[in-house]
XYZ file of C-alpha atoms in Angstrom:
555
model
C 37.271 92.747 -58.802
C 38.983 95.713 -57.448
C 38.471 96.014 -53.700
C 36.748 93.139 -53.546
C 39.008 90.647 -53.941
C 39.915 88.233 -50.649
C 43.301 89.132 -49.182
C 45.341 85.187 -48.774
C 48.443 85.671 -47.690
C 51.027 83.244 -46.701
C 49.610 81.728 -43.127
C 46.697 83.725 -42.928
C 43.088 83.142 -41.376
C 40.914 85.550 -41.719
C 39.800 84.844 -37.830
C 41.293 83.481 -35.159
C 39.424 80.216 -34.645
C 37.638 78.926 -31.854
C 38.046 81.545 -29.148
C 35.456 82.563 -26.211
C 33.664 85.552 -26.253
C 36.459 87.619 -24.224
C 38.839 88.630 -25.230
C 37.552 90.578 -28.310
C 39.693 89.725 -32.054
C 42.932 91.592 -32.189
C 43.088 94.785 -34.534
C 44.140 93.397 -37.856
C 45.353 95.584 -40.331
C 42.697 95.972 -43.355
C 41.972 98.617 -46.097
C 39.216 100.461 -45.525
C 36.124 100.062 -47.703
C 35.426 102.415 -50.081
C 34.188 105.762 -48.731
C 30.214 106.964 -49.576
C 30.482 109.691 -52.400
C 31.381 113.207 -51.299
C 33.446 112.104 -48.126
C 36.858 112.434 -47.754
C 38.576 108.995 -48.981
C 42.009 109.691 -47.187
C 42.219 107.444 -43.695
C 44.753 108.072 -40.759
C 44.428 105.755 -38.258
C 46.435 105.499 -35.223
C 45.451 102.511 -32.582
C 48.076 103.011 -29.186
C 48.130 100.507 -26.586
C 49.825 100.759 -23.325
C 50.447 97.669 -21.078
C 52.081 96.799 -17.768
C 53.056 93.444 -16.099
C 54.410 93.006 -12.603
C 55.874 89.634 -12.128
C 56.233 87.346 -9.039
C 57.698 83.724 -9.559
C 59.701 81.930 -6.933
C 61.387 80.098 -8.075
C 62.126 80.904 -11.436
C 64.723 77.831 -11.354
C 63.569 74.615 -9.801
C 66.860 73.040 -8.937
C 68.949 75.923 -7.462
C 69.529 78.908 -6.021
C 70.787 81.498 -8.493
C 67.121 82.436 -9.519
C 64.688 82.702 -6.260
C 61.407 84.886 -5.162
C 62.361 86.763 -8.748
C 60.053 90.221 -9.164
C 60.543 92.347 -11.993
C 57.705 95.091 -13.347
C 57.670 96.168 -16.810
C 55.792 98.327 -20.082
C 55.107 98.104 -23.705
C 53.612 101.175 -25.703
C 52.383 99.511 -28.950
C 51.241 101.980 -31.834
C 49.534 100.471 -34.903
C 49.315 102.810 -37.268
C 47.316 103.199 -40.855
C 47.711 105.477 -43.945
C 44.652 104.512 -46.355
C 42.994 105.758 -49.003
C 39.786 103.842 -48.812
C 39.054 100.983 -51.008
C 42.754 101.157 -53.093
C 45.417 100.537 -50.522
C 47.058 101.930 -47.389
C 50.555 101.526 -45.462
C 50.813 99.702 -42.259
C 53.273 100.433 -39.300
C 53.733 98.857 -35.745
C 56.171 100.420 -33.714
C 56.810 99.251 -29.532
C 58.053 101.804 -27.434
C 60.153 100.752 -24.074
C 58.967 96.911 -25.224
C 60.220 95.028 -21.568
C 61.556 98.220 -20.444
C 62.091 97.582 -16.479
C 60.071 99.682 -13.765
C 62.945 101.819 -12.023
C 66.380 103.434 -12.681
C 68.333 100.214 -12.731
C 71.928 99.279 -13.491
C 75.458 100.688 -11.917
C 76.799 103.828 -12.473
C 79.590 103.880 -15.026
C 78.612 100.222 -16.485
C 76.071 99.337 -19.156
C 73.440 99.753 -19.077
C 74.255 102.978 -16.768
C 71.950 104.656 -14.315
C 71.343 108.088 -14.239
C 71.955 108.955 -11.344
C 75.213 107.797 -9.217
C 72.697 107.967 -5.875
C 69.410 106.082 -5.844
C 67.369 108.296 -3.222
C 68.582 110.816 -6.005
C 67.065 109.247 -8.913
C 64.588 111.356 -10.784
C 63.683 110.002 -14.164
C 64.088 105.925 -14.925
C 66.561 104.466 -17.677
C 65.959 101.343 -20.426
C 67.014 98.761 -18.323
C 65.601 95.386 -19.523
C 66.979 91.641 -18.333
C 68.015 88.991 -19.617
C 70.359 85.538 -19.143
C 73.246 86.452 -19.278
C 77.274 86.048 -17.073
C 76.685 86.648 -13.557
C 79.592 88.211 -12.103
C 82.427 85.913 -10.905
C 80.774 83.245 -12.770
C 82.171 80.340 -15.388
C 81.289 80.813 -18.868
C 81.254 77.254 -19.333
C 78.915 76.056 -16.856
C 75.237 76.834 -16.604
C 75.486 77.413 -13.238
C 77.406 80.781 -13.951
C 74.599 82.286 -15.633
C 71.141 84.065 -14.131
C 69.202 87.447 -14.478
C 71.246 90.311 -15.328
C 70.604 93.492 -16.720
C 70.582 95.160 -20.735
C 69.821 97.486 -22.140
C 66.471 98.138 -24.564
C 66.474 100.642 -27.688
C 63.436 102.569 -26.626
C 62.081 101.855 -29.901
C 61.448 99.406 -32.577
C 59.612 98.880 -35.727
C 57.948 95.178 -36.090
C 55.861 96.135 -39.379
C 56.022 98.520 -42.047
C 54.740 97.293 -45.786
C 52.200 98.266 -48.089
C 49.073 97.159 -49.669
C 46.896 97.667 -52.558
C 43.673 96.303 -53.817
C 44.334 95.293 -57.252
C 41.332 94.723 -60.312
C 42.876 90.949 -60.188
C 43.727 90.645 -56.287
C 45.545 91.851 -53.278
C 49.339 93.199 -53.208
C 51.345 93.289 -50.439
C 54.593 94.082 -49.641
C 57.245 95.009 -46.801
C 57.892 93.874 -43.818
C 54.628 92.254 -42.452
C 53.551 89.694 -40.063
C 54.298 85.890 -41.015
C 50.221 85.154 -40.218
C 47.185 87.411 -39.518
C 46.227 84.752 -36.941
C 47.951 82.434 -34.435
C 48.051 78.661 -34.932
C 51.211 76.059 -34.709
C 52.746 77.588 -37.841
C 52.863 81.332 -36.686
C 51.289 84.411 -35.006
C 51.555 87.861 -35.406
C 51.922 88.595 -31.813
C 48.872 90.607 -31.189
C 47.304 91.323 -28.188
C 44.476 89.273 -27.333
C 45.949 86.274 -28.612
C 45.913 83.653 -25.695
C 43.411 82.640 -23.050
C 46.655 82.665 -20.454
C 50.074 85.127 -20.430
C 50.663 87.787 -22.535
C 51.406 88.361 -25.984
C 54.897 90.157 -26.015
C 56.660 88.733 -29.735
C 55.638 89.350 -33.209
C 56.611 87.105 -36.139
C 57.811 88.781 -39.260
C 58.981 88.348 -42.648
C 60.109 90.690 -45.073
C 58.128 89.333 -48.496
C 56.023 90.185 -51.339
C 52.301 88.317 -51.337
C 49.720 87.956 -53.414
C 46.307 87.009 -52.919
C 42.951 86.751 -54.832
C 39.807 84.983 -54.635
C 39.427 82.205 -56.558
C 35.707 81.986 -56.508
C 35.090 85.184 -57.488
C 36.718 84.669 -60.982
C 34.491 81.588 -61.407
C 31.641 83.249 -60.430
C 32.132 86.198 -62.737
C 33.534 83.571 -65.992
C 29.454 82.193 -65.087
C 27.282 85.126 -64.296
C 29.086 87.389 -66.553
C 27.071 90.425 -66.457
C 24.541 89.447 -63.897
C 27.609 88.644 -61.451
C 27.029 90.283 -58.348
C 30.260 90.490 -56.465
C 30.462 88.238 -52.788
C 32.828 90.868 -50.414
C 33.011 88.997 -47.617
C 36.552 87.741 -46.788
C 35.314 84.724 -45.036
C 33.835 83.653 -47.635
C 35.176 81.615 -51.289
C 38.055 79.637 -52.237
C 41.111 81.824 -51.811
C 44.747 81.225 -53.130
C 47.875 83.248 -51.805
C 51.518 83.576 -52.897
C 54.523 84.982 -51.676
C 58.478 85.337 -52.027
C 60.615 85.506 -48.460
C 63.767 87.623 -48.478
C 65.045 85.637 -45.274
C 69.070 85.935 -45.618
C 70.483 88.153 -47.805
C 74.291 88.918 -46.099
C 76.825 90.018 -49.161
C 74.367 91.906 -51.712
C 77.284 90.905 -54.439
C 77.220 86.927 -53.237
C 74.246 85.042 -54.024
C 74.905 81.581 -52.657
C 74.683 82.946 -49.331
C 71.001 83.673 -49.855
C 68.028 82.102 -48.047
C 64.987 82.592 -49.548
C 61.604 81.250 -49.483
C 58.320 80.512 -51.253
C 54.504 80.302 -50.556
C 51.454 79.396 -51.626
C 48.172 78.717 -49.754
C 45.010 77.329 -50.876
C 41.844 77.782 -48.183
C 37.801 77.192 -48.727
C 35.755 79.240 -46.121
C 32.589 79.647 -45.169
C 30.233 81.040 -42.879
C 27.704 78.834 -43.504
C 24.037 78.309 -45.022
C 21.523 76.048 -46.080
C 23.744 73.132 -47.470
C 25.722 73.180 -44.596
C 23.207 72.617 -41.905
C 24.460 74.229 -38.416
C 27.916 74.326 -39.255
C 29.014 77.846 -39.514
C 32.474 79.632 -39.586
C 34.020 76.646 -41.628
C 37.544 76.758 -43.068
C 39.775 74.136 -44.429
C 43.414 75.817 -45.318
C 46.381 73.699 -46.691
C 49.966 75.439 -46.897
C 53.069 74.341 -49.025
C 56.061 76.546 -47.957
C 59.733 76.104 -49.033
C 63.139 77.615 -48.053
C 66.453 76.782 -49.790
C 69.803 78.322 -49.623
C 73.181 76.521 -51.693
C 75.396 78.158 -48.532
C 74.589 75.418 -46.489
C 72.919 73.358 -48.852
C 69.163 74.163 -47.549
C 66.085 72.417 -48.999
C 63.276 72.816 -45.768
C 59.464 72.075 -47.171
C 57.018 73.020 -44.317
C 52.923 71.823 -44.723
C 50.876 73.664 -42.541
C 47.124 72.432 -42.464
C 44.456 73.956 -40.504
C 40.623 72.717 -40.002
C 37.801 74.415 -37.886
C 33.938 75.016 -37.702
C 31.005 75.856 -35.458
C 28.128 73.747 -34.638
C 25.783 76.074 -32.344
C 27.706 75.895 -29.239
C 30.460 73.419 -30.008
C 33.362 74.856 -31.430
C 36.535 72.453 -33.326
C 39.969 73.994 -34.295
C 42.735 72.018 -35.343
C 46.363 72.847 -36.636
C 48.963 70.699 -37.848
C 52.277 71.592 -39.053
C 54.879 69.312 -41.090
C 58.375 70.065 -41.650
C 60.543 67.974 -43.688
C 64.004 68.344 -45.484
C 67.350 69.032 -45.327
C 70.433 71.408 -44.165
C 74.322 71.760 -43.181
C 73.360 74.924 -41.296
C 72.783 73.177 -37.935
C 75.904 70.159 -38.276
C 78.470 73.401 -39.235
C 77.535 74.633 -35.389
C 76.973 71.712 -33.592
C 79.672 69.241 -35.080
C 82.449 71.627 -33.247
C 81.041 70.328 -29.951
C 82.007 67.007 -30.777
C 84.230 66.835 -33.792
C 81.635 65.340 -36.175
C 82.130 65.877 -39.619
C 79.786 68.583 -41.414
C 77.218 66.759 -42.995
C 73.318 67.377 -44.634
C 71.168 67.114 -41.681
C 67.407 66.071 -41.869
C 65.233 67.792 -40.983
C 61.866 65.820 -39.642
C 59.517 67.508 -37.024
C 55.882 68.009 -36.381
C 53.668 70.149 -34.028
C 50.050 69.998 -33.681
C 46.809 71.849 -31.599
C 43.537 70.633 -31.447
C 40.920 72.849 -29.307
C 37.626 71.791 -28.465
C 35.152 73.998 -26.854
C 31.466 74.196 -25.726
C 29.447 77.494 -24.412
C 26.834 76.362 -22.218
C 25.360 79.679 -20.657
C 27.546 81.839 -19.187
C 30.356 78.898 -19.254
C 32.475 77.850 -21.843
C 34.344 74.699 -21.608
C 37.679 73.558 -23.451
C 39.531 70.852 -24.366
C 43.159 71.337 -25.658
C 45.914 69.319 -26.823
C 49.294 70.441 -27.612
C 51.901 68.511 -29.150
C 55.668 69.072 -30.517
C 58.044 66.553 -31.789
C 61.236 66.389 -29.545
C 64.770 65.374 -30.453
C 66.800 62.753 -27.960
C 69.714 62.635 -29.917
C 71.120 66.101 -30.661
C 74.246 64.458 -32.220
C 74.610 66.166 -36.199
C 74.380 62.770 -37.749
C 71.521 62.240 -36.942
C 67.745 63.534 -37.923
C 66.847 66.779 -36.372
C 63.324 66.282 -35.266
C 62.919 69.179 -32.222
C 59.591 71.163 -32.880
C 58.859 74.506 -31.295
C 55.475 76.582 -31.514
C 55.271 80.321 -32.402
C 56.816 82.445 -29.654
C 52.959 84.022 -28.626
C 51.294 80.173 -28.938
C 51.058 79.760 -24.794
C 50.598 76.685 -22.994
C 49.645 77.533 -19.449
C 51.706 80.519 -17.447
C 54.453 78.671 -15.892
C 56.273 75.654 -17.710
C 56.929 77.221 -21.056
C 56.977 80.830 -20.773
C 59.600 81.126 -17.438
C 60.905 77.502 -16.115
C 62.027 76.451 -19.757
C 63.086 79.772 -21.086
C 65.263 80.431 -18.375
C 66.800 76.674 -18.130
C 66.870 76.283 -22.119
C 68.443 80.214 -21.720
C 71.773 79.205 -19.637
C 72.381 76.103 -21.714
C 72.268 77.780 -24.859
C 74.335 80.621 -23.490
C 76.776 78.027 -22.824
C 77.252 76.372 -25.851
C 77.379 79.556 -27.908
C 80.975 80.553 -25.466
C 82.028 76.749 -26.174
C 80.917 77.550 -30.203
C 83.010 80.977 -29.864
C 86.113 79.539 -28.848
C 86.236 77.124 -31.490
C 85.553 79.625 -34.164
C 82.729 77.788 -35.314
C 80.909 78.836 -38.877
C 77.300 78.799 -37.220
C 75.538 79.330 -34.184
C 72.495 77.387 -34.217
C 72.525 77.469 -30.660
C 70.796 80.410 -30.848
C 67.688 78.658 -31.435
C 68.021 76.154 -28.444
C 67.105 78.895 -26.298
C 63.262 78.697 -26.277
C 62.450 81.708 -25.478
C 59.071 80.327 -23.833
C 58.079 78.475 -26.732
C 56.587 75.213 -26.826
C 58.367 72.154 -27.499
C 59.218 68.796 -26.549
C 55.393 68.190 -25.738
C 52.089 65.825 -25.860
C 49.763 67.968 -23.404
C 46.171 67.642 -22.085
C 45.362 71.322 -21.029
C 41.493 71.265 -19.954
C 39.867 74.625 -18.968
C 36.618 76.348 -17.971
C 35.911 80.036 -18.422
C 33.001 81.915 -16.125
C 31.964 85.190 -17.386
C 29.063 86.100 -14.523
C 29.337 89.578 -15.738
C 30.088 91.149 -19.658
C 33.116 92.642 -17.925
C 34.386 90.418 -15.350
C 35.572 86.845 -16.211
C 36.616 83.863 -13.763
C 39.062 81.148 -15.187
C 41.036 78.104 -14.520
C 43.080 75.049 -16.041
C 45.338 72.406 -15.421
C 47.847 71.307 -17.478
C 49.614 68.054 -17.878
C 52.758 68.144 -19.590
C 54.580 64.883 -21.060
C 57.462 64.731 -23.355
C 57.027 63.783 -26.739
C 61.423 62.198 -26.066
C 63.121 61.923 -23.093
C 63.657 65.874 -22.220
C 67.247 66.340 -23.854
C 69.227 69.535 -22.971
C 71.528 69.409 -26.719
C 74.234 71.323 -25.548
C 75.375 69.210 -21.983
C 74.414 66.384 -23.890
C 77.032 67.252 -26.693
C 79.307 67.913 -24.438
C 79.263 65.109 -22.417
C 79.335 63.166 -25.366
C 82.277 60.207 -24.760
C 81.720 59.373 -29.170
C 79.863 56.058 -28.155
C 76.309 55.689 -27.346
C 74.952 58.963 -26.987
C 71.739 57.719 -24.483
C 74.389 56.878 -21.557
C 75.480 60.602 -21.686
C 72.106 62.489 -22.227
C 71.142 64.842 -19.493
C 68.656 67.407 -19.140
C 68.835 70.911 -18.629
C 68.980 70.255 -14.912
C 71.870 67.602 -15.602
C 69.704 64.900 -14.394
C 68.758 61.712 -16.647
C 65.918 62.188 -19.676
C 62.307 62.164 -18.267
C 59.515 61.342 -20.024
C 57.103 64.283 -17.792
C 57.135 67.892 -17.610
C 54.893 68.254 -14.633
C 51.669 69.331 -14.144
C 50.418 73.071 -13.843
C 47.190 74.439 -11.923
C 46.952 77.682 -13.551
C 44.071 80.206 -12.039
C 42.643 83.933 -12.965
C 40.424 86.840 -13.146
C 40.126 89.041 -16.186
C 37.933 92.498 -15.573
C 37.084 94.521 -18.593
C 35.951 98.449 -18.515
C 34.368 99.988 -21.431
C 36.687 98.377 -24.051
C 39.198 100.681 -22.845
C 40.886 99.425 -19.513
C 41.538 95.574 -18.823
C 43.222 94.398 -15.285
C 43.924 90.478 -15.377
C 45.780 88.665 -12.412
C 46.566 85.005 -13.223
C 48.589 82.835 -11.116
C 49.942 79.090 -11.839
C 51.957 76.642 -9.395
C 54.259 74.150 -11.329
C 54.910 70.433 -9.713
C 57.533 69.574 -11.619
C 57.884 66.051 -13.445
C 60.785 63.687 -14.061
C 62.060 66.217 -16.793
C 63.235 68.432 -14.632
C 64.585 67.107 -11.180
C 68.388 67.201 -11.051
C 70.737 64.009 -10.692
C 69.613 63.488 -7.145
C 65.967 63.592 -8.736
C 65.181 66.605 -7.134
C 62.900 69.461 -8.566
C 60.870 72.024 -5.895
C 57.203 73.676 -7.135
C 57.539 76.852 -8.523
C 54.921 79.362 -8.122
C 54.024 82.535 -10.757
C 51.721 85.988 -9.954
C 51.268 88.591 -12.655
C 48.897 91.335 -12.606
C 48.741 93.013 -15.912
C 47.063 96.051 -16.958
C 46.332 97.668 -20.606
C 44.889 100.436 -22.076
C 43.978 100.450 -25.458
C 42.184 103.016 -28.220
C-alpha cells in the first residue's frame, strides 16, 4: 500500500469542514504523488507569504485610561517550504520572518529593545520592535493598573515546523516537530492562513512527536479482493486509524520523573459520498482518545476530542466537541502560594464545543454558530479546575476575544506571576491565565451572512452575543482577595467589578477583495457593547471600537 495509504495523524481532518467558498483551503503539507516515468521525481517547493495588518482600536481597555485610540502596524513573512521525492516522502519546514515585527524604528536609544538611530528624523532602516503587556514605567508590579503596551523585542526569525515524512508499504510515518492538527476545530489548529471567516491567523500549534497513520480499509479491502484489489487513493475516503507519542517536557535528560509525555490514537470514517448515502457528501465522523501523564506533578490528563460533519446540497453541519478529564499538582504547586493552600491533586474537568451551520443560497451563504467553553468560578486549588480555552487561531468575532480579553486577562496574569516570583513558587501556571485571545469562559450565538456579488470581492457581517458559561472570574484578584472563607464574596473580574454572567455583544462588519489568487486586501471592523462581565465596581464599561486593514501576498 505504499503511497497510497491515508495519512491519520493525531487531530487531523483531511479538510477543514464547513467553510464558504472564499477563502480558498490553506496549503497543507502533502507528499507529492508519484511522478509519470521519465520525469524528474525530486520536488522543491517553496510557498512565501507576506502579510500586513494596521490596527485601530479605541479603546483597547474598557474601564480605563492606560490603553486608548491604540494604533500599531505590523508584518509576517511566512515560508513553507518542501523537500520531496515524489510518492516516498519529503521534509517539511515553516519558518516566520519579523512575525509581529512593528512598522517603524521604535524603542529608546540605549534601552532594549534599542533604536538605531539616537534621532528619529535621522532614522534610516527600522528595528524588531514588537509589543507586548508588560511594566509601564513608574508603575506597581502588583497592581494591574501598572501594566499596558510596551515595547520587545522579536528574533527576526523562527522555525514553527520542521519533521519528516515517509510513505510506508504499511502506512504513513511522521516525525519532528509538526503541527498538533492539519485542520482547526476546538481541539487544535495549525495556524494557517485562511483559517477564520473574521481576524487573522497569527499562532501555530505544535508538538514535537512521532505519528503513525494507515488506512484501515484498505487492508480489508486487499485481505478480500486479494489480487483483483484495486487500490482507493483518495484521503477522504476509508476508515483511518492514527497514532502518536508527544515529547512535551523533557527538562533534565538524566531525570525521568520530570517528563511529560503523551499518547494518541484516532479512529475517523470518511466519505465523500455515493449511492448509499443519498445527498450527503463530504461525511466524516472522527473520535480522539489522547493522554498526558507526568509522576513530577503527578499528571494523569485524558482529553476526547469528537468531531461530526457532512453536506447535504447546500446545507452544510460541522460540529466539534472536546472533553478533558483528569488530574494534576502542576496547577495547586503555583496557585496554592497565593493563598497558602496546601499542594494537592487537582481535577481537571472542562469542555469546549462548536457547532456551525451553514446554507448557500445563490451568491449568499448563511451561518449559524455556536461557541461554547466551560469556565471556572472558583479558582481556589482545592477545588476542580474546569476553565476551557479554544486553540489560539479558533476566532470568535474581532473584538471580545482577540484584544479586550487578551489585554485584561494579560495584566492580571502579569500580576500574579510578580506575586508567584516573590514567593519562590515551584510553578507558574499563571502563564496560561493570560489568554492570549483565545476563547473561553463562553456559550455564544454568532449568526452571519456572507455576499460574494463578485468571484473576487466579498461583503460580510455578524453579530455576536457573548454569555458566560460562570460568572466571569479573573483567578488571580480573586486569589488574592481571598479572606480563606467563602470564596464567592471575594470574586472579582478582571475589571475588579463583581462576576457577570454577559460578555457583551459584538457587531462585527467587512469587505474581503481577492486578485488573481495572488493579492487579498480585507478591512473588517467590530464595535463591542460590553456586558456585565466587564464593567468595573461602579458597573461601568464604555464600547470599544476595532479597524484593521490587512493585506497578503501569497505564491
Amino acid at each position: 500500500m505504499r503511497r497510497r495509504a491515508a495519512v491519520a495523524l493525531l487531530l487531523i481532518c483531511a479538510t477543514a469542514g464547513a467553510t464558504a467558498a472564499r477563502p480558498p483551503e490553506p496549503r497543507l503539507f502533502r507528499v507529492p504523488p508519484k511522478a509519470p516515468d521519465g520525469t524528474n521525481p525530486w520536488v522543491f517547493e517553496v510557498h512565501p507569504e507576506y502579510r500586513t495588518r494596521m490596527i485601530r482600536i479605541d479603546p483597547l481597555e474598557v474601564n480605563g485610561t492606560t490603553a486608548t485610540r491604540v494604533f500599531w502596524g505590523e508584518q509576517r513573512l511566512r515560508l513553507d517550504v518542501t523537500f520531496a521525492r515524489a510518492g516516498i516522502g519529503a521534509i517539511f519546514v515553516q519558518a516566520d520572518i519579523l512575525d509581529g515585527v512593528l512598522f517603524g524604528d521604535n524603542g529608546e536609544f540605549g534601552k532594549v529593545p534599542h533604536v538605531n538611530s539616537g534621532l528619529g528624523i535621522a532614522s534610516k532602516y527600522p528595528n524588531n520592535s514588537g509589543w507586548e503587556v508588560g511594566l509601564l514605567a513608574g508603575g506597581d508590579p502588583l497592581d494591574t493598573s501598572g501594566y499596558g503596551p510596551v515595547l520587545r523585542g522579536i528574533e527576526p526569525l523562527r522555525i514553527n515546523f520542521a519533521y519528516g515524512e515517509v510513505m510506508l508499504p504499511v502506512g504513513v510515518l511522521r516525525v519532528g516537530r509538526q503541527p498538533t492538527s492539519d485542520s482547526n476545530w476546538v481541539a487544535g489548529n495549525d495556524g494557517r492562513t485562511g483559517r477564520n471567516r473574521w481576524g487573522a491567523s497569527s499562532y501555530h500549534q505544535a508538538v514535537d512527536r512521532v505519528a503513525f497513520g494507515t488506512k484501515l480499509s484498505e487492508i480489508v479491502r486487499y485481505a478480500r479482493d486479494g489480487k483483483d484489489y484495486v487500490p482507493n487513493t483518495r484521503l477522504d475516503d476509508g476508515v483511518i486509524f492514527g497514532a502518536a507519542f508527544d515529547f512535551l517536557v523533557l527538562d533534565d535528560i538524566t531525570v525521568r520523573n520530570d517528563d511529560l509525555r503523551g499518547v494518541a490514537f484516532q479512529l475517523s470514517w470518511m466519505s465523500p459520498g455515493g449511492p448509499r448515502l443519498g445527498n450527503f457528501t463530504d461525511l466524516e465522523l472522527t473520535a480522539i482518545l489522547t493522554h498526558r501523564w507526568d509522576r513530577r506533578f503527578n499528571t494523569a490528563l485524558f482529553g476526547i476530542p469528537m468531531r461530526l460533519r457532512f453536506t447535504n446540497g447546500p446545507f452544510s453541519f460541522r460540529g466539534d466537541v472536546m472533553l478533558i478529564r483528569g488530574s494534576t499538582r502542576e496547577l495547586s504547586a503555583g496557585l496554592a502560594k497565593l493563598t497558602n493552600d496546601p499542594v494537592t491533586d487537582q481535577k481537571l474537568d472542562s469542555t469546549g464545543a462548536e457547532v456551525l451551520l451553514e446554507y448557500r443560497l445563490k451568491d449568499f451563504t448563511f451561518v449559524a454558530q455556536w461557541g461554547y467553553a466551560s469556565g471556572d468560578s472558583d479558582p481556589r486549588s482545592g477545588t476542580a479546575q474546569t476553565s476551557f480555552t479554544w486553540p489560539r487561531d479558533n476566532n470568535l468575532g474581532l473584538v471580545l476575544f482577540e484584544h479586550t480579553l487578551n489585554f485584561q486577562s494579560a495584566r492580571s496574569a502579569a500580576v500574579g506571576i510578580e506575586n508567584l516570583r516573590q514567593l519562590e513558587a515551584e510553578s507558574f501556571p499563571l502563564t496560561e491565565l493570560a489568554t492570549e485571545g483565545r476563547v473561553t469562559d463562553v456559550n455564544a450565538l454568532f449568526p452571519q451572512v456572507f455576499w460574494d456579488p463578485h468571484e473576487s470581492l466579498r461583503l460580510k457581517a455578524g453579530v455576536l452575543f457573548a454569555w458566560a458559561a460562570s460568572p466571569v472570574t479573573d483567578p488571580i484578584q480573586t486569589l488574592l482577595a481571598y479572606d480563606g472563607k467563602e470564596i464567592s464574596d471575594d470574586a472579582l473580574n478582571y475589571n475588579g467589578g463583581k462576576p457577570g454572567k454577559y460578555w457583551g455583544t459584538e457587531l462585527d462588519l467587512g469587505v474581503e477583495y481577492r486578485y488573481r489568487e495572488f493579492f487579498e486586501a480585507v478591512l473588517e471592523g467590530g464595535v463591542l457593547f460590553p456586558g456585565s462581565g466587564l464593567e468595573d465596581e461602579n458597573g461601568d464599561a464604555v464600547p470599544s471600537w476595532l479597524v484593521e486593514l490587512r493585506m497578503t501576498f501569497a505564491l
